Coordinates of C-alpha atoms in Angstrom, one line a residue:
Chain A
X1 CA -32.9 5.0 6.1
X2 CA -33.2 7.6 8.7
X3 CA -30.6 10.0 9.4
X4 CA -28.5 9.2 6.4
X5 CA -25.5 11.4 6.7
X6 CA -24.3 12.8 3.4
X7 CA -20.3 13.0 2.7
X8 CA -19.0 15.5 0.1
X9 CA -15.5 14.1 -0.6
X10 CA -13.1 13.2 -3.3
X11 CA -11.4 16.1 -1.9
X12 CA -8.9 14.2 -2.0
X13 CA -10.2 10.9 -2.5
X14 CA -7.7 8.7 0.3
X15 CA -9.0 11.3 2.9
X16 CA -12.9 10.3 2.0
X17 CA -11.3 6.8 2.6
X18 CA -10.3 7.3 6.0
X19 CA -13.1 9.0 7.0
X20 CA -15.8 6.4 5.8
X21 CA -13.4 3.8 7.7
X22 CA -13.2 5.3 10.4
X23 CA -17.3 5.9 10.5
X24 CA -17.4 1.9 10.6
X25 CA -14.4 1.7 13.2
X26 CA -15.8 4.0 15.5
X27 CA -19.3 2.9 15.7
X28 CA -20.4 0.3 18.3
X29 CA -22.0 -2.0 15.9
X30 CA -22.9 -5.7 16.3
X31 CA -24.2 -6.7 12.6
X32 CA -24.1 -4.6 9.3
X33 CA -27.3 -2.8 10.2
X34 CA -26.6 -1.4 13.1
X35 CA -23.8 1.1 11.3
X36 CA -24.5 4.4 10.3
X37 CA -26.0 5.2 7.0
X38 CA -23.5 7.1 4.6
X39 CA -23.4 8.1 1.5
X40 CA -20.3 8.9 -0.1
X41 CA -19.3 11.8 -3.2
X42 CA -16.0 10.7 -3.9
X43 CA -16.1 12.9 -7.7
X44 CA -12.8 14.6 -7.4
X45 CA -12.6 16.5 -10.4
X46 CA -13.5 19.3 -7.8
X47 CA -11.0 22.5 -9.0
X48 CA -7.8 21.9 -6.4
X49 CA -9.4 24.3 -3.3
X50 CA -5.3 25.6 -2.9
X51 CA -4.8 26.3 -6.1
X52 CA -8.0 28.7 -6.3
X53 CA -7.3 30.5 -3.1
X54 CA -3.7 31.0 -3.4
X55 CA -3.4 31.2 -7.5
X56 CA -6.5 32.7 -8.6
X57 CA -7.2 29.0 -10.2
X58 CA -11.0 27.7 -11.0
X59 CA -13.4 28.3 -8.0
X60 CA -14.4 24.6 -6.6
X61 CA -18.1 26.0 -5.2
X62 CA -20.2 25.6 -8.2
X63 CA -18.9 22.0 -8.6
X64 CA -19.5 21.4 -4.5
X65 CA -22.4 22.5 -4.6
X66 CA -23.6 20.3 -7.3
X67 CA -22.3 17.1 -6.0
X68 CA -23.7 18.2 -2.6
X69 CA -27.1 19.0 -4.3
X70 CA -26.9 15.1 -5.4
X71 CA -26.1 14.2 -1.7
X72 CA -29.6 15.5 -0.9
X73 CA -31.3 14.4 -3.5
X74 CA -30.0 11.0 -2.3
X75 CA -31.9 11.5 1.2
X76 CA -29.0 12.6 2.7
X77 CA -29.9 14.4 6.7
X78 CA -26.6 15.8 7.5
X79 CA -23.7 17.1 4.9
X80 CA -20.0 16.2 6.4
X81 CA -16.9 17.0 4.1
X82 CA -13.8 15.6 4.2
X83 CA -11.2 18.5 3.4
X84 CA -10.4 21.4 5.6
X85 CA -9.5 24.0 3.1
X86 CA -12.9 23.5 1.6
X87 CA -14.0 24.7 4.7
X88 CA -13.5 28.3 3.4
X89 CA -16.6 27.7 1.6
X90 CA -18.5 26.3 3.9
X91 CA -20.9 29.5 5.0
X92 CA -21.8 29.4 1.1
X93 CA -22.1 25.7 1.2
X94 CA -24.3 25.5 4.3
X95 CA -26.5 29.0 2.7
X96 CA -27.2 26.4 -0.7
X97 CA -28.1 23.2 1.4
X98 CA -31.4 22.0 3.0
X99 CA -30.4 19.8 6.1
X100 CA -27.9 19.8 8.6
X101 CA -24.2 20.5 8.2
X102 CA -21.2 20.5 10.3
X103 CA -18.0 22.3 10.2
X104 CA -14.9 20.2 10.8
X105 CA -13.1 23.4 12.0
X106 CA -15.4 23.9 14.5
X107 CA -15.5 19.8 15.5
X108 CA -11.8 20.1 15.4
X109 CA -11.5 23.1 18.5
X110 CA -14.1 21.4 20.6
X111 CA -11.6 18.4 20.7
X112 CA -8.6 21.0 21.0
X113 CA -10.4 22.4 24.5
X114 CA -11.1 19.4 25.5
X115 CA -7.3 18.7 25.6
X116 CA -6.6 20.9 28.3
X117 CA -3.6 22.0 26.1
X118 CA -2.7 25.7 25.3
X119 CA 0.4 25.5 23.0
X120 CA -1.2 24.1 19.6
X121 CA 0.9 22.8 16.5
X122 CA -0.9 23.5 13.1
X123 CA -0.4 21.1 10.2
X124 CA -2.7 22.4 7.2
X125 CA -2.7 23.2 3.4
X126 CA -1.3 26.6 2.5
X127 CA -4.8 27.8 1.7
X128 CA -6.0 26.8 5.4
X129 CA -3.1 28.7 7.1
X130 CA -3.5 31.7 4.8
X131 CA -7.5 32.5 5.3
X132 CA -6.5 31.7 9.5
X133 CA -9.0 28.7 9.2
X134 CA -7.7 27.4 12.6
X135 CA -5.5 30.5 13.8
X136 CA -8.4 33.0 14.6
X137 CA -10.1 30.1 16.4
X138 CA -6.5 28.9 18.4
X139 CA -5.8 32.7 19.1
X140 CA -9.7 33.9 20.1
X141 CA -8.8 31.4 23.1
X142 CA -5.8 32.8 23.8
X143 CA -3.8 30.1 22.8
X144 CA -0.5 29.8 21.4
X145 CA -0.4 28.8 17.6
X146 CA 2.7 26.9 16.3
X147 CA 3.2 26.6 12.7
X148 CA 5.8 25.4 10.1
X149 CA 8.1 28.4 9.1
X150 CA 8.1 29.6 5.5
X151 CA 10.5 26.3 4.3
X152 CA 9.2 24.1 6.3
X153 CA 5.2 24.5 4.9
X154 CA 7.0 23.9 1.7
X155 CA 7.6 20.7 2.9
X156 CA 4.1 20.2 4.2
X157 CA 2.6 20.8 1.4
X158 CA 4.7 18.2 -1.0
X159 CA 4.2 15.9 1.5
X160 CA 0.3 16.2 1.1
X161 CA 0.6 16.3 -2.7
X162 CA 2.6 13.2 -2.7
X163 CA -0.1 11.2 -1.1
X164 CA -2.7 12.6 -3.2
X165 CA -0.3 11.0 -6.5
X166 CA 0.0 7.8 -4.4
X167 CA 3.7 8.2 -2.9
X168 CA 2.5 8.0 0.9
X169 CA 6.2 7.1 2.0
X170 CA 8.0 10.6 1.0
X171 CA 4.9 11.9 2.1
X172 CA 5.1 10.3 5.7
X173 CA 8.7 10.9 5.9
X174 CA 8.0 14.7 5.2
X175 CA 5.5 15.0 7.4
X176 CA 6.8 13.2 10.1
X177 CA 10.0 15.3 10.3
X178 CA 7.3 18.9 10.5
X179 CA 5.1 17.1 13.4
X180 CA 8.6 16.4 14.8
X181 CA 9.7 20.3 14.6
X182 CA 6.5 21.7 16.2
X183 CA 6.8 19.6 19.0
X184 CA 10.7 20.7 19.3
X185 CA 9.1 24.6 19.0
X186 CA 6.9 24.0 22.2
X187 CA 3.6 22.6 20.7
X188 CA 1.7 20.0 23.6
X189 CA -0.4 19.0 21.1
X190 CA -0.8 19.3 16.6
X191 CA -4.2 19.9 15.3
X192 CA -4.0 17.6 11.9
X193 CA -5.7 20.4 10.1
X194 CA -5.9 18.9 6.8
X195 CA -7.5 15.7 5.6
X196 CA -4.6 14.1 4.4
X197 CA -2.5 14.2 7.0
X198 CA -4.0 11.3 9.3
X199 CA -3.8 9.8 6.4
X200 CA 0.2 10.4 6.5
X201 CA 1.1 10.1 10.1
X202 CA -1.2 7.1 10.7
X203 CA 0.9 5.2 12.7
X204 CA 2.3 7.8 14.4
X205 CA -1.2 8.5 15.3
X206 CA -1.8 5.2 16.0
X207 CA 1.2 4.9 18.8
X208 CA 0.4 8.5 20.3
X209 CA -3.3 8.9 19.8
X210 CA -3.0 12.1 22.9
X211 CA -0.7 14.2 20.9
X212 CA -2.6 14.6 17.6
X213 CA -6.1 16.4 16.8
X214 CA -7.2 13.8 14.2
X215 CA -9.7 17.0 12.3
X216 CA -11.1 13.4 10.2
X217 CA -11.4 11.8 13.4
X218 CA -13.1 14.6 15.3
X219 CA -15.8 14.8 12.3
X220 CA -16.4 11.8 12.3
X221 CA -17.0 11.4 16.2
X222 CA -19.3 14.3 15.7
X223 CA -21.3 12.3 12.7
X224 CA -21.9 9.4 14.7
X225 CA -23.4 12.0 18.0
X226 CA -25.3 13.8 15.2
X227 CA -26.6 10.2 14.2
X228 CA -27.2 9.0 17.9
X229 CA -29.3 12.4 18.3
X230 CA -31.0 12.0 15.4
X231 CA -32.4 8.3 15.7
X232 CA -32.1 8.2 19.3
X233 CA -29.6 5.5 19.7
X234 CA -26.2 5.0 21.3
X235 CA -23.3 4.4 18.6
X236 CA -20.4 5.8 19.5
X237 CA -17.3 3.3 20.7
X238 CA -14.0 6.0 20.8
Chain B
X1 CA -18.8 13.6 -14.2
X2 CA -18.6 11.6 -17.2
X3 CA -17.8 7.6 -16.0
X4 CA -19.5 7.4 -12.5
X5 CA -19.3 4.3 -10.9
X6 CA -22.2 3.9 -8.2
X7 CA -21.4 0.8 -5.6
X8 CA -24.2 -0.5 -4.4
X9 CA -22.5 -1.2 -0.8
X10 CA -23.1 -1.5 3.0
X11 CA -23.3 -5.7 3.1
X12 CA -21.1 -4.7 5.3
X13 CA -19.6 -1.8 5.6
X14 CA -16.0 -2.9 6.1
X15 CA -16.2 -4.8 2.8
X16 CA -17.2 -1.9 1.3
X17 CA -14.5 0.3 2.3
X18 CA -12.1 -1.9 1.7
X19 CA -13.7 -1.9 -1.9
X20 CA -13.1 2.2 -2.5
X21 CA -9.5 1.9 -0.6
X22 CA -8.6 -0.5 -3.5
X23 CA -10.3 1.4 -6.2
X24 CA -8.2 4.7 -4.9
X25 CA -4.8 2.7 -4.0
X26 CA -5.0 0.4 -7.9
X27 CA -5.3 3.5 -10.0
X28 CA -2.8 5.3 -11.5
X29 CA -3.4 9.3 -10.4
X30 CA -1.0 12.0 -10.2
X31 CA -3.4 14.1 -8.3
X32 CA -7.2 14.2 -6.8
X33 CA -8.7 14.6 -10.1
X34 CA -7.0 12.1 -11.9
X35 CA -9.3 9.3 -9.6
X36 CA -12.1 7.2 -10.7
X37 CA -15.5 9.1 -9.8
X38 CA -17.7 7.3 -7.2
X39 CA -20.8 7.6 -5.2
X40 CA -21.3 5.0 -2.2
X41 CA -24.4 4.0 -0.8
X42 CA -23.4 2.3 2.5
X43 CA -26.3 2.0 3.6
X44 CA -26.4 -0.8 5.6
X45 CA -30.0 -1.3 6.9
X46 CA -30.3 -4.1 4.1
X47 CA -31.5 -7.3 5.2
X48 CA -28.8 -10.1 5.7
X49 CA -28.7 -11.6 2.7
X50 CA -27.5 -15.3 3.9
X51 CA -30.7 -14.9 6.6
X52 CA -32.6 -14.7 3.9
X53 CA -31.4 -17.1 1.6
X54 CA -30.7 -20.0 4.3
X55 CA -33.6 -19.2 6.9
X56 CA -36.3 -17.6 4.8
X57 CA -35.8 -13.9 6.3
X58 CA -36.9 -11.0 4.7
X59 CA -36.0 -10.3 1.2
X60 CA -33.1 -7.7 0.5
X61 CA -34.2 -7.2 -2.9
X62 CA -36.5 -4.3 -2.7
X63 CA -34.2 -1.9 -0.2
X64 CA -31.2 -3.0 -2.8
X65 CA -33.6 -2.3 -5.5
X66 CA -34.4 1.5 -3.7
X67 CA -30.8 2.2 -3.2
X68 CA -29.7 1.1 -6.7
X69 CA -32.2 3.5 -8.1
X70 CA -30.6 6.6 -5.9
X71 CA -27.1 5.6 -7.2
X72 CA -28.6 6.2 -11.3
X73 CA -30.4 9.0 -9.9
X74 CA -27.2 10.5 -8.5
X75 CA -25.4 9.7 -12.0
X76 CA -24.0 6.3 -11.9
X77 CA -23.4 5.0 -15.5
X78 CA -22.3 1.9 -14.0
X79 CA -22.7 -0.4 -10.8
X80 CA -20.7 -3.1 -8.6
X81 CA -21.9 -4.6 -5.3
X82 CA -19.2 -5.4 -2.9
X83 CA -21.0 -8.4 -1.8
X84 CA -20.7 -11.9 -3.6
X85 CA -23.7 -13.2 -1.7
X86 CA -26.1 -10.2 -2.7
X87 CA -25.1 -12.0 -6.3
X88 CA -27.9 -14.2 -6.3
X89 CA -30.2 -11.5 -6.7
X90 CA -28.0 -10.2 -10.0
X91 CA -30.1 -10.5 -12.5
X92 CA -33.0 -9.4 -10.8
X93 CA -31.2 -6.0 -10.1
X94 CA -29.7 -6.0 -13.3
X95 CA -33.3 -5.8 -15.2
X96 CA -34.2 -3.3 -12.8
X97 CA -31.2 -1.4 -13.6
X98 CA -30.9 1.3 -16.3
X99 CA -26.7 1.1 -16.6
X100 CA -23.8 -1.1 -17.0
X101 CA -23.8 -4.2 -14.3
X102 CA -20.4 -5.3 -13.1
X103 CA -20.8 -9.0 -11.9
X104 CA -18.2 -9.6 -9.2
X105 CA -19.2 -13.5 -10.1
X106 CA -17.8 -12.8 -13.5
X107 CA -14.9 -10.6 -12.9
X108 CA -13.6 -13.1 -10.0
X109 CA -13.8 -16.3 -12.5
X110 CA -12.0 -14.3 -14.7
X111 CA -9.1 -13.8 -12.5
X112 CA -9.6 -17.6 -11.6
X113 CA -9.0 -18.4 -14.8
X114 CA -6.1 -16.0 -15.9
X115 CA -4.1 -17.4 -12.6
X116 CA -4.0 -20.8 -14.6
X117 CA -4.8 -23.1 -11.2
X118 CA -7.0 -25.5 -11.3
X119 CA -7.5 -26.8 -7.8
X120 CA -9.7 -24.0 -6.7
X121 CA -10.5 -23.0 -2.8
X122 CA -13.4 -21.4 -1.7
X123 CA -14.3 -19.6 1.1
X124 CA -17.5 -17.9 0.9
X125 CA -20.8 -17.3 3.1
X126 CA -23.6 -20.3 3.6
X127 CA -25.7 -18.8 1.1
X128 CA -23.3 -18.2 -1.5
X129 CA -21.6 -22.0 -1.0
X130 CA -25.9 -23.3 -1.3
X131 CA -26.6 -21.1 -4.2
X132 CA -23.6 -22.4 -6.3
X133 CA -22.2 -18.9 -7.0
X134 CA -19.0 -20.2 -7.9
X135 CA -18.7 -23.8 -7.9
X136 CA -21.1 -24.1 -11.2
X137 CA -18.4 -21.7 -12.6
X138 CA -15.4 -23.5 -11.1
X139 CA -16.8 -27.5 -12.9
X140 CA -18.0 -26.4 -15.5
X141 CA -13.9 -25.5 -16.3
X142 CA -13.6 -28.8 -15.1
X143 CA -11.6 -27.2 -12.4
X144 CA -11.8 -29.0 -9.0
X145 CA -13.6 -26.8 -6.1
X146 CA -12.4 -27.0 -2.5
X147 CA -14.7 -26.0 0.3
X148 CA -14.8 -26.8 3.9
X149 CA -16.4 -29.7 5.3
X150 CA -19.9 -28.4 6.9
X151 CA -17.9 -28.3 10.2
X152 CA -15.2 -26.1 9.1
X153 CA -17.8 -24.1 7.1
X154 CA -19.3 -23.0 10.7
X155 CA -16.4 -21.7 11.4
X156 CA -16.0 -19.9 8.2
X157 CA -19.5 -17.8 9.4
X158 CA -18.4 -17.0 12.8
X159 CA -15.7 -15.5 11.4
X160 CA -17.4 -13.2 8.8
X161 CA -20.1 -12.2 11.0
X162 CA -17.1 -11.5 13.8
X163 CA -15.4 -9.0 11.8
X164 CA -19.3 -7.7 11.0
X165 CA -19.4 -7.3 14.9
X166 CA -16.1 -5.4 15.0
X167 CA -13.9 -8.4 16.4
X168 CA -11.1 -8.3 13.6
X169 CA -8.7 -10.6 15.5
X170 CA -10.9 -13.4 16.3
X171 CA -12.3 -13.0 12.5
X172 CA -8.2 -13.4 11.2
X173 CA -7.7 -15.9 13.6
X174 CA -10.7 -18.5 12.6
X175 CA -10.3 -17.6 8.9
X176 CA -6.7 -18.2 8.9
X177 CA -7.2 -21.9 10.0
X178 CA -9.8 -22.4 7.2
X179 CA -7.6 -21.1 4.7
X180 CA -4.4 -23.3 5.3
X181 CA -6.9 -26.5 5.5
X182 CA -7.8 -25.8 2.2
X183 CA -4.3 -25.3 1.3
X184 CA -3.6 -28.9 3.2
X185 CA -6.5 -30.5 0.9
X186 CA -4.4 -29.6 -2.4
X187 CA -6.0 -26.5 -3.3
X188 CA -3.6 -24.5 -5.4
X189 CA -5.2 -21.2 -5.1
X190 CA -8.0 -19.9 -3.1
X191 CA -11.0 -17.4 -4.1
X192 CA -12.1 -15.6 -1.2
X193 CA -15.5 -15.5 -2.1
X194 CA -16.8 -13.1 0.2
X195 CA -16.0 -9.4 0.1
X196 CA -15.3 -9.6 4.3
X197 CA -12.8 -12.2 3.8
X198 CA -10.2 -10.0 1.6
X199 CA -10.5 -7.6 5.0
X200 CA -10.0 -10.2 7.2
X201 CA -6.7 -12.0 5.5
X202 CA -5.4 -8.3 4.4
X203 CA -1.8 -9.0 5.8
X204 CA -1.5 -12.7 4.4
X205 CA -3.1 -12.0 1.2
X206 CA -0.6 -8.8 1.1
X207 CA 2.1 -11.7 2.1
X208 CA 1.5 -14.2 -0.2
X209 CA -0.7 -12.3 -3.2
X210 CA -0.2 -15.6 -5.7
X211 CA -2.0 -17.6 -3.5
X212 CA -5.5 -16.0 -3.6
X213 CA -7.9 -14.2 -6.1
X214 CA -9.5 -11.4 -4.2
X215 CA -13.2 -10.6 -5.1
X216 CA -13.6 -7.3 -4.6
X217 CA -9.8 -7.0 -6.0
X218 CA -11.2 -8.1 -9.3
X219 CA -14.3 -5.9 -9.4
X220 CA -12.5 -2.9 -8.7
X221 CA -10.1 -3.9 -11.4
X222 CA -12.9 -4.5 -13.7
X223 CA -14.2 -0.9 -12.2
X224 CA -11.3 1.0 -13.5
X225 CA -11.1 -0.8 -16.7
X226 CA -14.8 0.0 -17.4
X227 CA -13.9 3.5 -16.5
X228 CA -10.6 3.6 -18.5
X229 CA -13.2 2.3 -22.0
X230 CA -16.1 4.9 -21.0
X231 CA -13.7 8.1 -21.1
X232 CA -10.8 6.7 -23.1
X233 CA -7.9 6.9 -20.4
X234 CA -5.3 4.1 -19.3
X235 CA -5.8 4.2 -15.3
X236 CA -5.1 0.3 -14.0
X237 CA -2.3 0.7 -11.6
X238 CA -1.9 -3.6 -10.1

């Protein structure tokens, strides 16, 4: 089918979830055909993308690019993954693969400027804060970036590890308590700048849709313009 | 990696993530890696399966036949189809297939049968209820089978092909109906037949889960017990 989009994930595997739900929630379908082709790499025995960029552990490119090669074998058009901090890869990625790609970082900003907001909160993986994934961006614009102190990202990061091992109400009530603390710190608005956490703060999400950057979300709105471009039809509903 | 499971998906695309959301919330993982391995064709340009079965429309059975083939190519070992009606053409996929065949038929009887009722509701598509997908199953236990009269059965359909269209509350609310009448008629458990029904009754099947055997519950059980035998690993969670 034409302009099949390709999705590496399994990176975790509840975040691939969410984003392939929220392909079919998003799109203004009427019947089954009318939704956007996808298909889904949910192999996660993809090395842990923290791990190898903040403990020298097994890279997770060779893997990614297998399972991405597969993707285009498929007939995949366009290559979408799931996982911020898998984003550090993603020049290497996009220099091994054929079609289109697109970078949820940069999907992510084009929502934060949209905003209108200047004082940004930043919930992400330790990996993601440490290679500046979303600060050199945030800052290049002369924005304010508001992150967890040392403790706190602690806490971040066993809330996202307890959703990946199925615990997703510590992880909520860890996370909810850092969104709370940036707002507290100034922050108008929190980019969700890994995978997992709209997974986490769904409802919160949910009941205050303007003072989250949903990265998932934003990717996935940019999947469904890619697909509108692509076969010339109108799909997008939020 | 070793134990790929390729689901054959997309009839619709709801059903089918509602069929990896249950494969990653029923197993037992600690961590990303620790999930069952799956690739996803959603693609959903398939042709309704019920047109063609009730109204002589086009065949599905090459496109599934195309898409099935990507899946092996990609690595599948094994394959489940999140969609009871696309049953009928089992066997014909099944010889065209190289791997293991999961039959959701099969793994949903089993369940039936396990649950010890034997006053058994069914609420499936036109096509599924015409082919006999489950009620030659159902008397042949000399179990009794309880479907809607041809006037609730409409309603049944509006329903599925609602939530198809997006419209998830007026999909609950019709279904809902249809499920207590059965209930009223002295059924003692019901099978939702149809891998959008589990999607539209979410919250009562999550209120009262000894009252129905979920389809696509049972094939992703089967799933991870298939998995659990190819690599030697205990991952069932419910």
């Amino acid at each position: 089918m034409k302009g099949l989009i390709g999705v590496l994930g399994g990176m975790g595997p509840a975040a691939t979830v969410d984003l392939f739900n929220k392909f079919v929630t998003y799109t203004a379908a009427h019947n089954d055909q009318e939704h956007i082709p996808l298909i889904i790499s949910s192999i996660p025995d993809i090395p842990d993308r923290t791990e190898a960029l903040m403990h020298h552990g097994k890279s997770p490119l060779p893997v990614m690019q297998d399972y991405l090669k597969r993707l285009e074998d498929a007939g995949a058009e366009c290559i979408v993954i799931p996982c911020n901090t898998a984003h550090y890869w993603f020049s290497e990625l996009k220099n091994a693969c054929h079609v289109d790609m697109l970078s949820i970082v940069e999907t992510t900003m084009k929502e934060v400027i949209a905003s209108g907001k200047k004082k940004v909160g930043l919930l992400a993986t330790n990996a993601t804060l440490y290679m500046g994934l979303y600060q050199k961006s945030i800052e290049e614009l002369n924005f304010e970036c508001i992150r967890p102190d040392e403790k706190n990202q602690i806490k971040v990061m066993e809330s996202i590890y307890a959703l990946k091992s199925g615990d997703n109400q510590l992880a909520e009530f860890l996370m909810k308590e850092q969104a709370e603390q940036l707002f507290d710190q100034g922050a108008e608005i929190i980019v969700l700048g890994c995978t997992e956490v709209p997974v986490i703060l769904a409802d919160e999400v949910r009941n205050n849709p303007n003072k989250y950057i949903d990265s998932t979300g934003s990717l996935v709105r940019a999947g469904i313009k890619w697909y509108e471009n692509r076969v010339g039809k109108n799909n997008l509903l939020i």
